[in-house]
Each structure stands twice: as structure tokens, then as C-alpha cells.
mmCIF file of C-alpha atoms in Angstrom:
data_model
loop_
_atom_site.group_PDB
_atom_site.id
_atom_site.type_symbol
_atom_site.label_atom_id
_atom_site.label_comp_id
_atom_site.label_asym_id
_atom_site.label_seq_id
_atom_site.Cartn_x
_atom_site.Cartn_y
_atom_site.Cartn_z
ATOM 1 C CA MET A 1 27.875 -0.017 45.233
ATOM 2 C CA SER A 2 29.235 -3.391 44.789
ATOM 3 C CA TYR A 3 31.639 -4.289 41.993
ATOM 4 C CA THR A 4 32.252 -7.499 40.241
ATOM 5 C CA VAL A 5 35.830 -8.801 40.105
ATOM 6 C CA VAL A 6 36.959 -11.068 37.182
ATOM 7 C CA ASP A 7 40.208 -12.367 35.690
ATOM 8 C CA GLN A 8 42.673 -9.720 36.769
ATOM 9 C CA LYS A 9 45.274 -8.181 34.376
ATOM 10 C CA MET A 10 43.891 -9.770 31.304
ATOM 11 C CA ILE A 11 42.392 -8.339 28.180
ATOM 12 C CA HIS A 12 38.613 -8.753 27.817
ATOM 13 C CA HIS A 13 36.129 -8.500 25.045
ATOM 14 C CA CYS A 14 33.065 -6.630 26.101
ATOM 15 C CA SER A 15 29.760 -7.469 24.333
ATOM 16 C CA ALA A 16 26.301 -8.685 25.120
ATOM 17 C CA VAL A 17 25.774 -10.317 21.836
ATOM 18 C CA ASN A 18 24.939 -13.961 21.566
ATOM 19 C CA LEU A 19 28.219 -15.494 20.262
ATOM 20 C CA SER A 20 26.348 -18.541 18.924
ATOM 21 C CA GLY A 21 24.305 -16.229 16.694
ATOM 22 C CA GLY A 22 24.726 -16.149 12.982
ATOM 23 C CA GLY A 23 25.260 -12.505 12.343
ATOM 24 C CA GLY A 24 28.430 -10.836 11.180
ATOM 25 C CA ILE A 25 29.277 -9.106 14.456
ATOM 26 C CA GLU A 26 28.539 -12.319 16.535
ATOM 27 C CA THR A 27 30.731 -14.351 14.221
ATOM 28 C CA TYR A 28 33.628 -11.905 14.370
ATOM 29 C CA ILE A 29 33.639 -11.507 18.192
ATOM 30 C CA ALA A 30 33.272 -15.361 18.649
ATOM 31 C CA ALA A 31 36.215 -15.897 16.373
ATOM 32 C CA LEU A 32 38.415 -13.459 18.468
ATOM 33 C CA VAL A 33 37.301 -14.984 21.786
ATOM 34 C CA ASN A 34 37.972 -18.411 20.483
ATOM 35 C CA SER A 35 41.328 -17.583 18.808
ATOM 36 C CA GLN A 36 43.325 -17.950 22.117
ATOM 37 C CA ILE A 37 45.318 -14.738 21.995
ATOM 38 C CA PRO A 38 47.811 -14.794 24.822
ATOM 39 C CA GLY A 39 46.649 -12.766 27.709
ATOM 40 C CA VAL A 40 43.033 -12.483 26.387
ATOM 41 C CA SER A 41 40.227 -14.080 28.298
ATOM 42 C CA ASN A 42 37.929 -16.379 26.656
ATOM 43 C CA GLN A 43 35.057 -14.938 28.695
ATOM 44 C CA THR A 44 33.380 -11.915 27.470
ATOM 45 C CA ILE A 45 32.058 -9.027 29.763
ATOM 46 C CA THR A 46 28.424 -8.394 29.060
ATOM 47 C CA ASN A 47 27.921 -5.307 31.327
ATOM 48 C CA LEU A 48 30.448 -2.837 32.533
ATOM 49 C CA LYS A 49 28.216 -0.992 35.030
ATOM 50 C CA ASN A 50 29.328 -2.889 38.245
ATOM 51 C CA VAL A 51 32.765 -3.917 37.256
ATOM 52 C CA GLU A 52 36.064 -2.476 38.597
ATOM 53 C CA GLN A 53 37.653 -1.409 35.454
ATOM 54 C CA HIS A 54 41.036 -0.519 36.823
ATOM 55 C CA GLN A 55 41.793 -4.269 37.225
ATOM 56 C CA PHE A 56 42.015 -4.980 33.566
ATOM 57 C CA LYS A 57 45.015 -4.974 31.298
ATOM 58 C CA LEU A 58 42.721 -3.712 28.526
ATOM 59 C CA LEU A 59 38.981 -3.606 27.671
ATOM 60 C CA HIS A 60 38.080 -4.156 24.048
ATOM 61 C CA VAL A 61 34.419 -2.795 23.752
ATOM 62 C CA HIS A 62 32.146 -3.783 20.802
ATOM 63 C CA ASP A 63 28.611 -2.588 21.919
ATOM 64 C CA LEU A 64 27.519 1.070 21.625
ATOM 65 C CA ASN A 65 25.412 0.945 24.692
ATOM 66 C CA MET A 66 28.492 0.084 26.806
ATOM 67 C CA LEU A 67 30.138 3.396 25.924
ATOM 68 C CA ALA A 68 28.432 5.423 28.665
ATOM 69 C CA ASP A 69 29.896 3.022 31.281
ATOM 70 C CA ILE A 70 33.549 3.315 30.240
ATOM 71 C CA ARG A 71 35.495 5.159 32.975
ATOM 72 C CA GLU A 72 38.898 5.181 31.290
ATOM 73 C CA GLU A 73 40.432 3.483 34.497
ATOM 74 C CA CYS A 74 42.348 1.059 32.175
ATOM 75 C CA PRO A 75 43.434 0.980 28.583
ATOM 76 C CA THR A 76 40.244 0.774 26.419
ATOM 77 C CA ILE A 77 39.487 0.536 22.654
ATOM 78 C CA PHE A 78 36.300 0.477 20.870
ATOM 79 C CA THR A 79 35.509 -1.328 17.516
ATOM 80 C CA LEU A 80 33.004 0.456 15.317
ATOM 81 C CA HIS A 81 31.196 -2.456 13.383
ATOM 82 C CA ASN A 82 28.271 -0.564 11.788
ATOM 83 C CA HIS A 83 26.738 2.768 11.014
ATOM 84 C CA SER A 84 24.645 3.139 14.255
ATOM 85 C CA SER A 85 26.717 5.910 15.865
ATOM 86 C CA TYR A 86 26.365 8.272 12.892
ATOM 87 C CA CYS A 87 23.133 7.237 11.284
ATOM 88 C CA PRO A 88 19.864 6.901 13.321
ATOM 89 C CA SER A 89 18.420 4.339 11.058
ATOM 90 C CA GLY A 90 21.701 2.333 11.061
ATOM 91 C CA THR A 91 21.643 1.876 7.252
ATOM 92 C CA LYS A 92 22.828 5.123 5.559
ATOM 93 C CA TYR A 93 20.247 4.103 2.885
ATOM 94 C CA LEU A 94 17.138 5.885 1.673
ATOM 95 C CA GLY A 95 14.725 3.137 0.915
ATOM 96 C CA ALA A 96 12.040 5.189 -0.865
ATOM 97 C CA GLN A 97 14.634 6.619 -3.235
ATOM 98 C CA GLN A 98 16.763 3.457 -3.317
ATOM 99 C CA LYS A 99 19.899 5.306 -2.990
ATOM 100 C CA ILE A 100 22.649 5.837 -0.295
ATOM 101 C CA CYS A 101 22.274 8.678 2.161
ATOM 102 C CA ALA A 102 24.885 11.408 1.690
ATOM 103 C CA ARG A 103 23.699 13.610 4.660
ATOM 104 C CA SER A 104 25.692 14.034 7.771
ATOM 105 C CA MET A 105 23.761 13.161 10.802
ATOM 106 C CA HIS A 106 21.449 16.076 11.903
ATOM 107 C CA PHE A 107 18.090 15.776 13.563
ATOM 108 C CA LEU A 108 15.978 17.722 10.931
ATOM 109 C CA GLY A 109 17.686 15.911 8.004
ATOM 110 C CA CYS A 110 17.313 12.499 9.715
ATOM 111 C CA ALA A 111 13.713 13.155 10.697
ATOM 112 C CA TRP A 112 12.965 14.003 6.997
ATOM 113 C CA GLY A 113 14.807 10.802 6.053
ATOM 114 C CA HIS A 114 12.507 8.740 8.311
ATOM 115 C CA LEU A 115 9.316 10.530 7.228
ATOM 116 C CA VAL A 116 9.942 11.026 3.512
ATOM 117 C CA ASP A 117 12.895 8.988 2.291
ATOM 118 C CA GLY A 118 11.917 5.777 3.945
ATOM 119 C CA CYS A 119 15.232 5.230 5.755
ATOM 120 C CA GLY A 120 13.457 4.295 9.032
ATOM 121 C CA SER A 121 10.241 4.150 10.904
ATOM 122 C CA ARG A 122 7.704 7.022 10.349
ATOM 123 C CA GLN A 123 6.320 6.754 13.827
ATOM 124 C CA PRO A 124 7.440 9.945 15.788
ATOM 125 C CA GLN A 125 8.280 7.914 18.911
ATOM 126 C CA LYS A 126 10.555 5.655 16.897
ATOM 127 C CA ILE A 127 12.182 8.584 15.248
ATOM 128 C CA LEU A 128 13.116 10.146 18.549
ATOM 129 C CA GLN A 129 14.399 6.815 19.829
ATOM 130 C CA ASP A 130 16.458 6.173 16.722
ATOM 131 C CA TRP A 131 17.962 9.660 17.183
ATOM 132 C CA TRP A 132 18.676 9.075 20.876
ATOM 133 C CA ASN A 133 20.312 5.688 20.085
ATOM 134 C CA ALA A 134 22.710 7.296 17.602
ATOM 135 C CA ASP A 135 23.348 10.623 19.086
ATOM 136 C CA THR A 136 23.978 9.400 22.636
ATOM 137 C CA PRO A 137 27.040 7.253 21.829
ATOM 138 C CA LEU A 138 28.260 9.837 19.360
ATOM 139 C CA GLN A 139 28.480 12.438 22.186
ATOM 140 C CA VAL A 140 30.187 9.957 24.402
ATOM 141 C CA PHE A 141 32.729 9.230 21.603
ATOM 142 C CA LYS A 142 33.497 12.996 21.541
ATOM 143 C CA ASN A 143 34.047 13.111 25.305
ATOM 144 C CA LEU A 144 36.156 10.068 25.589
ATOM 145 C CA ILE A 145 39.823 9.808 24.403
ATOM 146 C CA ILE A 146 39.989 6.126 23.655
ATOM 147 C CA PRO A 147 41.068 4.908 20.275
ATOM 148 C CA ILE A 148 38.549 3.622 17.831
ATOM 149 C CA ILE A 149 38.891 0.671 15.375
ATOM 150 C CA ALA A 150 36.915 0.984 12.102
ATOM 151 C CA ASN A 151 36.266 -2.064 10.123
ATOM 152 C CA SER A 152 36.812 -0.235 6.776
ATOM 153 C CA ASP A 153 38.017 3.085 5.465
ATOM 154 C CA TYR A 154 34.462 3.887 4.623
ATOM 155 C CA VAL A 155 33.367 3.511 8.227
ATOM 156 C CA ARG A 156 36.523 5.417 9.446
ATOM 157 C CA GLN A 157 35.714 8.460 7.133
ATOM 158 C CA GLN A 158 31.991 8.475 8.230
ATOM 159 C CA ILE A 159 32.918 8.783 12.005
ATOM 160 C CA ILE A 160 35.640 11.334 11.266
ATOM 161 C CA ASN A 161 32.958 13.319 9.333
ATOM 162 C CA MET A 162 31.044 13.611 12.562
ATOM 163 C CA GLY A 163 33.821 15.360 14.348
ATOM 164 C CA ILE A 164 36.072 12.532 15.760
ATOM 165 C CA SER A 165 39.806 13.225 15.440
ATOM 166 C CA PRO A 166 41.412 11.210 12.500
ATOM 167 C CA ALA A 167 44.263 10.497 14.859
ATOM 168 C CA ARG A 168 41.902 8.512 17.073
ATOM 169 C CA VAL A 169 40.529 6.232 14.323
ATOM 170 C CA VAL A 170 42.397 3.329 12.776
ATOM 171 C CA THR A 171 41.150 0.954 10.166
ATOM 172 C CA LEU A 172 41.480 -2.693 10.833
ATOM 173 C CA ARG A 173 39.474 -4.887 8.358
ATOM 174 C CA CYS A 174 37.904 -8.004 9.730
ATOM 175 C CA GLY A 175 39.291 -11.481 9.636
ATOM 176 C CA VAL A 176 37.333 -14.737 9.527
ATOM 177 C CA GLN A 177 38.108 -18.317 10.435
ATOM 178 C CA GLU A 178 39.386 -20.490 7.722
ATOM 179 C CA PRO A 179 36.742 -22.934 6.630
ATOM 180 C CA VAL A 180 36.703 -26.459 7.991
ATOM 181 C CA GLY A 181 37.015 -29.056 5.198
ATOM 182 C CA ASN A 182 39.166 -29.759 2.163
ATOM 183 C CA PHE A 183 38.278 -26.869 -0.156
ATOM 184 C CA ALA A 184 40.001 -26.807 -3.457
ATOM 185 C CA PRO A 185 40.046 -24.554 -6.431
ATOM 186 C CA LEU A 186 37.013 -24.481 -8.499
ATOM 187 C CA SER A 187 36.684 -27.732 -10.742
ATOM 188 C CA ARG A 188 35.339 -27.840 -14.172
ATOM 189 C CA GLU A 189 32.618 -30.184 -13.123
ATOM 190 C CA ILE A 190 31.330 -27.773 -10.380
ATOM 191 C CA HIS A 191 31.520 -24.891 -12.828
ATOM 192 C CA GLN A 192 29.454 -26.948 -15.335
ATOM 193 C CA SER A 193 26.705 -27.292 -12.735
ATOM 194 C CA GLN A 194 26.169 -23.416 -13.268
ATOM 195 C CA ARG A 195 25.054 -22.561 -9.644
ATOM 196 C CA ILE A 196 25.639 -19.252 -7.906
ATOM 197 C CA LEU A 197 24.942 -18.531 -4.293
ATOM 198 C CA PHE A 198 23.443 -15.648 -2.302
ATOM 199 C CA ALA A 199 24.083 -15.905 1.477
ATOM 200 C CA GLY A 200 22.502 -13.356 3.728
ATOM 201 C CA ARG A 201 19.198 -11.779 5.048
ATOM 202 C CA ILE A 202 16.282 -11.369 2.790
ATOM 203 C CA VAL A 203 15.470 -7.745 3.236
ATOM 204 C CA PRO A 204 15.106 -5.097 0.526
ATOM 205 C CA TYR A 205 18.398 -3.345 0.985
ATOM 206 C CA LYS A 206 20.386 -6.601 0.610
ATOM 207 C CA GLY A 207 19.605 -6.548 -3.194
ATOM 208 C CA VAL A 208 17.783 -9.906 -3.592
ATOM 209 C CA GLU A 209 15.129 -8.278 -5.805
ATOM 210 C CA LEU A 210 17.933 -6.871 -7.990
ATOM 211 C CA LEU A 211 19.408 -10.358 -8.204
ATOM 212 C CA ILE A 212 16.133 -12.098 -9.202
ATOM 213 C CA LYS A 213 15.511 -9.541 -11.975
ATOM 214 C CA ALA A 214 19.140 -10.012 -13.172
ATOM 215 C CA MET A 215 18.516 -13.843 -13.320
ATOM 216 C CA LEU A 216 16.113 -13.172 -16.158
ATOM 217 C CA LYS A 217 18.947 -11.783 -18.203
ATOM 218 C CA THR A 218 21.440 -14.505 -17.420
ATOM 219 C CA ASP A 219 21.968 -17.783 -19.303
ATOM 220 C CA HIS A 220 18.959 -20.032 -18.531
ATOM 221 C CA GLN A 221 21.284 -22.798 -17.206
ATOM 222 C CA VAL A 222 22.308 -20.576 -14.277
ATOM 223 C CA HIS A 223 20.662 -21.553 -11.010
ATOM 224 C CA LEU A 224 20.528 -19.486 -7.889
ATOM 225 C CA ASP A 225 20.701 -20.855 -4.415
ATOM 226 C CA ILE A 226 19.523 -18.479 -1.714
ATOM 227 C CA ALA A 227 20.785 -19.299 1.758
ATOM 228 C CA GLY A 228 19.001 -17.125 4.412
ATOM 229 C CA ASP A 229 15.653 -15.870 5.483
ATOM 230 C CA GLY A 230 14.002 -12.519 6.237
ATOM 231 C CA TRP A 231 10.587 -10.755 6.284
ATOM 232 C CA ASP A 232 10.839 -9.908 2.647
ATOM 233 C CA GLN A 233 11.121 -13.554 1.579
ATOM 234 C CA PRO A 234 7.428 -14.090 0.643
ATOM 235 C CA ARG A 235 7.373 -11.070 -1.632
ATOM 236 C CA MET A 236 10.572 -12.196 -3.310
ATOM 237 C CA GLU A 237 9.277 -15.810 -3.842
ATOM 238 C CA LYS A 238 6.171 -14.364 -5.413
ATOM 239 C CA LEU A 239 8.272 -12.068 -7.716
ATOM 240 C CA ALA A 240 10.377 -15.112 -8.824
ATOM 241 C CA GLN A 241 7.161 -17.031 -9.595
ATOM 242 C CA GLN A 242 5.804 -14.138 -11.564
ATOM 243 C CA MET A 243 8.976 -13.827 -13.641
ATOM 244 C CA GLY A 244 8.922 -17.558 -14.364
ATOM 245 C CA LEU A 245 12.019 -18.252 -12.335
ATOM 246 C CA SER A 246 10.763 -20.589 -9.723
ATOM 247 C CA ASP A 247 12.622 -23.626 -11.245
ATOM 248 C CA ARG A 248 15.896 -21.691 -11.322
ATOM 249 C CA ILE A 249 15.955 -20.499 -7.782
ATOM 250 C CA THR A 250 16.071 -22.610 -4.713
ATOM 251 C CA TRP A 251 15.064 -21.077 -1.251
ATOM 252 C CA HIS A 252 17.120 -22.868 1.453
ATOM 253 C CA GLY A 253 16.074 -20.669 4.319
ATOM 254 C CA TRP A 254 18.406 -20.393 7.223
ATOM 255 C CA CYS A 255 21.257 -22.767 6.862
ATOM 256 C CA SER A 256 23.407 -24.557 9.507
ATOM 257 C CA GLY A 257 27.155 -24.386 9.085
ATOM 258 C CA GLU A 258 27.264 -27.686 7.336
ATOM 259 C CA LYS A 259 24.583 -26.916 4.859
ATOM 260 C CA LEU A 260 26.081 -23.514 4.139
ATOM 261 C CA GLU A 261 29.528 -25.207 3.450
ATOM 262 C CA ALA A 262 27.806 -27.574 1.012
ATOM 263 C CA LEU A 263 26.223 -24.596 -0.874
ATOM 264 C CA TYR A 264 29.614 -22.773 -1.087
ATOM 265 C CA GLN A 265 31.065 -25.990 -2.407
ATOM 266 C CA GLN A 266 28.584 -26.449 -5.238
ATOM 267 C CA CYS A 267 28.620 -22.841 -6.628
ATOM 268 C CA PHE A 268 30.933 -21.226 -9.264
ATOM 269 C CA ALA A 269 30.551 -17.752 -7.724
ATOM 270 C CA VAL A 270 29.020 -15.981 -4.753
ATOM 271 C CA VAL A 271 26.829 -12.877 -5.372
ATOM 272 C CA PHE A 272 26.649 -9.955 -2.973
ATOM 273 C CA PRO A 273 24.245 -7.422 -4.502
ATOM 274 C CA SER A 274 23.809 -5.100 -1.523
ATOM 275 C CA LEU A 275 22.086 -1.740 -2.206
ATOM 276 C CA TRP A 276 22.983 -0.182 1.314
ATOM 277 C CA PRO A 277 26.590 0.732 2.059
ATOM 278 C CA GLU A 278 27.805 -2.454 3.809
ATOM 279 C CA PRO A 279 30.291 -1.343 6.545
ATOM 280 C CA ALA A 280 32.580 -4.232 5.385
ATOM 281 C CA GLY A 281 30.840 -7.387 4.348
ATOM 282 C CA LEU A 282 32.186 -10.680 5.494
ATOM 283 C CA VAL A 283 30.510 -12.642 2.703
ATOM 284 C CA THR A 284 33.435 -11.623 0.413
ATOM 285 C CA LEU A 285 35.993 -13.156 2.812
ATOM 286 C CA GLU A 286 33.964 -16.315 3.231
ATOM 287 C CA ALA A 287 33.885 -16.718 -0.564
ATOM 288 C CA TYR A 288 37.659 -16.232 -0.868
ATOM 289 C CA GLY A 289 38.344 -18.810 1.966
ATOM 290 C CA ARG A 290 36.501 -21.383 -0.263
ATOM 291 C CA TYR A 291 38.250 -20.519 -3.566
ATOM 292 C CA ARG A 292 35.220 -18.763 -5.030
ATOM 293 C CA PRO A 293 35.102 -15.490 -6.946
ATOM 294 C CA ILE A 294 32.707 -12.786 -5.702
ATOM 295 C CA ILE A 295 30.262 -10.629 -7.614
ATOM 296 C CA ALA A 296 29.423 -7.524 -5.624
ATOM 297 C CA THR A 297 28.139 -4.135 -5.750
ATOM 298 C CA ALA A 298 30.558 -1.190 -5.282
ATOM 299 C CA VAL A 299 29.032 0.351 -2.116
ATOM 300 C CA GLY A 300 30.288 1.189 1.381
ATOM 301 C CA GLY A 301 33.249 -0.971 2.497
ATOM 302 C CA ILE A 302 32.754 -3.653 -0.129
ATOM 303 C CA PRO A 303 35.222 -2.232 -2.708
ATOM 304 C CA GLU A 304 38.005 -2.432 -0.073
ATOM 305 C CA HIS A 305 37.433 -6.222 0.053
ATOM 306 C CA VAL A 306 37.269 -6.926 -3.741
ATOM 307 C CA GLN A 307 40.004 -6.531 -6.224
ATOM 308 C CA ASP A 308 37.898 -5.764 -9.333
ATOM 309 C CA SER A 309 38.677 -8.079 -12.229
ATOM 310 C CA GLU A 310 41.164 -9.963 -9.941
ATOM 311 C CA THR A 311 39.418 -11.623 -7.083
ATOM 312 C CA GLY A 312 35.919 -10.761 -8.322
ATOM 313 C CA ILE A 313 33.733 -8.393 -10.230
ATOM 314 C CA LEU A 314 32.409 -5.102 -8.888
ATOM 315 C CA VAL A 315 29.069 -3.695 -10.384
ATOM 316 C CA THR A 316 27.159 -0.524 -10.016
ATOM 317 C CA PRO A 317 24.459 -0.779 -7.321
ATOM 318 C CA ASN A 318 20.894 -1.217 -8.661
ATOM 319 C CA HIS A 319 22.154 -1.945 -12.161
ATOM 320 C CA THR A 320 20.437 -5.062 -13.226
ATOM 321 C CA GLN A 321 22.113 -5.402 -16.565
ATOM 322 C CA GLN A 322 25.614 -5.038 -15.228
ATOM 323 C CA LEU A 323 24.912 -7.680 -12.565
ATOM 324 C CA ALA A 324 23.523 -10.159 -15.240
ATOM 325 C CA GLU A 325 26.597 -9.498 -17.420
ATOM 326 C CA ALA A 326 28.911 -10.208 -14.623
ATOM 327 C CA ILE A 327 27.216 -13.540 -13.754
ATOM 328 C CA ASN A 328 27.276 -14.477 -17.427
ATOM 329 C CA GLN A 329 30.864 -13.553 -17.699
ATOM 330 C CA LEU A 330 31.961 -16.034 -15.129
ATOM 331 C CA ALA A 331 29.302 -18.628 -16.029
ATOM 332 C CA HIS A 332 30.780 -18.841 -19.549
ATOM 333 C CA ASN A 333 34.416 -18.731 -18.569
ATOM 334 C CA TYR A 334 35.698 -21.582 -16.317
ATOM 335 C CA GLN A 335 39.315 -20.593 -16.357
ATOM 336 C CA LYS A 336 38.480 -16.963 -15.350
ATOM 337 C CA SER A 337 36.205 -18.103 -12.561
ATOM 338 C CA ARG A 338 38.884 -20.496 -11.252
ATOM 339 C CA LEU A 339 41.616 -17.961 -11.468
ATOM 340 C CA MET A 340 39.669 -15.317 -9.570
ATOM 341 C CA GLY A 341 38.866 -17.869 -6.942
ATOM 342 C CA GLU A 342 42.617 -18.774 -6.544
ATOM 343 C CA LYS A 343 43.687 -15.058 -6.304
ATOM 344 C CA GLY A 344 40.907 -14.511 -3.807
ATOM 345 C CA GLN A 345 42.098 -17.298 -1.668
ATOM 346 C CA ALA A 346 45.724 -16.134 -1.877
ATOM 347 C CA TRP A 347 44.611 -12.633 -0.784
ATOM 348 C CA PHE A 348 42.464 -14.095 1.922
ATOM 349 C CA GLN A 349 45.612 -15.976 3.342
ATOM 350 C CA GLN A 350 47.632 -12.780 3.180
ATOM 351 C CA GLU A 351 45.158 -10.334 4.635
ATOM 352 C CA PHE A 352 41.950 -11.690 6.017
ATOM 353 C CA THR A 353 42.510 -14.822 8.154
ATOM 354 C CA ILE A 354 41.594 -14.468 11.802
ATOM 355 C CA ASP A 355 45.352 -15.226 12.598
ATOM 356 C CA VAL A 356 46.479 -12.265 10.445
ATOM 357 C CA HIS A 357 43.793 -10.097 12.036
ATOM 358 C CA ARG A 358 44.793 -11.205 15.463
ATOM 359 C CA GLN A 359 48.453 -10.185 14.926
ATOM 360 C CA ARG A 360 47.542 -6.785 13.774
ATOM 361 C CA LEU A 361 44.989 -6.503 16.764
ATOM 362 C CA GLU A 362 47.747 -7.425 19.175
ATOM 363 C CA ASN A 363 49.853 -4.576 17.875
ATOM 364 C CA ILE A 364 46.994 -2.189 18.500
ATOM 365 C CA TYR A 365 46.562 -3.593 22.029
ATOM 366 C CA GLU A 366 50.275 -3.183 22.779
ATOM 367 C CA LYS A 367 50.197 0.477 21.461
ATOM 368 C CA THR A 368 47.093 1.278 23.415
ATOM 369 C CA ILE A 369 48.409 -0.104 26.664
ATOM 370 C CA ALA A 370 51.790 1.628 26.231
ATOM 371 C CA GLU A 371 50.284 5.017 25.467
ATOM 372 C CA PHE A 372 47.705 4.747 28.464
ATOM 373 C CA HIS A 373 50.577 4.178 30.897
ATOM 374 C CA LYS A 374 52.796 6.700 29.422
#
């Protein structure tokens, strides 16, 4: 078998994702690759099958499907970005019941979830494939001894519940790039425009329907900007029309970086109404970086990124009235909105910039390398 030789004695990120894509994982890995950490290559490895792994200083793996090719010939760590290694559907959310799944992964329970609870496809072949895609990396996890990075305590606890030693799993919350531009604390003029922003995919478990229904209970001057697209958008646009909200909602579709920055600039708050347990949720950090408070549901890893009543407001998932009250609370109080945004920005600088994240990641690298050679 022939092997590929790359930059020797360097640290490499391993992922096949498109780093120019707009998803959370893509954005995060791209930020790491481009952050110029000393000794870290700016080239990702997209396949480990035919690579001599002993040549590396360390491999930082991000893709579950690469786990089977890790040979532990050099220091290696894995970052767990989502639920896919302990939930066949990848969501931990029962769509038919509109509630978070509390089951531990088990074939019979997960098959029931797909067939009855609506957490995934009802096609038998797809159920089996989903199970295989989750169970295979989980078994590899159990056989490897490499450390695992979880992007929230919620995710850390989920993988520990599946039998992974707590000593192997460390929480390192994500960092994001600081926004380009001259962002400043919320002005009274922008607040008076009464615009809020949702940025994300338009799929049922992201809570867009909940947000539209909450709009009916908010002050009539509040206007919602929706940045994103998804297969549920036609249904949501029809719902908004039926509720008489078409003139209070603007559908921007997928937005380029420049367009999205403009939408962040003109809103007084960012709304993150997810129903499924977000592993982390980078939207909160993006809001903080732009001096904007966040209104978010208390699910998954989101509460770890929101200081309730300080940097934003946490609401109960699927609670239309609470969400509407939180929006009205900030819509009617400029000083509170501005102060929350300022506190969020200060917390962002302290905990969530890519530079802070990089320093903590370097410490994990050093410890992993030292323990491997010891």
C-alpha cells in the first residue's frame, strides 16, 4: 500500500468539510485553520486512509467517518461537534411530540423514535443506515484511547452517558472570529427601528414557527428579519401570510457575509428559538461580537452560552408567550437592550474569541503530545 507524506512534524486538522461553506462546523474549522497557530498547518487532511500517521506532531480530527482510520501512531484528539455519535437521527429531538429525546441510544428505542416519534426517516433501510452511522463511531470511540473535546458540557455528558470515560472528555466551548467592521454598542436610533433578527436554517426544529406565532403577541412595530433558507420556508411564509404578518417579516434567504453583517447592524436583538438541543449554537457568540443581546431557548448547550438577564434572555422551548414577552421586554427598553449587548460583548472578548479559544486549544495540544510520548 502506498502512503501520502505531507508536512512533517506539524499539527494538522482532519476534515473533509467544505471550509467555504456557511455551516457552524465549517465556519469553526476554517477559523482554526486560518488563525495561524504556530506549528499548525494551514492545509487540512481530508482522508487518513493512505497517510503515514506517525509523521505528525498531532492530528486533530473533526469528522466521525475518519475515526475508523485512526491508528494511534501519533498524538490524536477528536472534537465532538454534534449528536451524531450517540443519536442516530443526529437531533436528540422527537419531531412528532415536539420534545427533546431523553433516551440513551439503543436500537429498539431509536427504531421506535424513527417510526413513531418522528425523529428520523420511517424507511427501514434509512433507519438501519442511521443506526450504523451512529453506532460504528461510538464503538470506535470505546476502543480508542484518544482524548475527546466536547463543544459544551451538554455534549460532554451525552457521550459520557454512552460509556466513554469522563477522564477522556474535556469541554472546550467554541470561539468565533471577531466581526470585521466598526461595530458599536446599540444606538437609540437603531433600537427605535424595532427590528429583530433570526439567522439560521428554516427547518422545523429551529423554531421559526414558534417565532412567527410569537410575533403575533409582540408590539406591532416590531419587525422580524429572517436570514437563511431551508425546505420548510414555503410553509412558514404561508403561515405568516395566514396570520397577517407578511408586512412585519422580511425573508432575506441565504445571505452573504456582507448582507448578514448589515442585518446584525440594524437589529436591536437576535432571536435563537431552537426546539432541538443545540450542541452549542454559534449564533449567540456572533450576536455578542456585534453588541447585540440574544433571546434564546434554554435547550442543549445554549444556556452555557447565555447569562440569563445579563447577556440575554432564556425562555422555555415551545413557549410562545414567554418568547413574545422577552421580545417586548427588549423592544420597550433601550437601556436594557444596550446594557445586555455591552455585557455580551465583554463576555465574548473574555471567553469566546477565536484567539482565546486558540490559546486553550494549544494547551490541550501540549498536554496530549506530552502524555502520548510519556
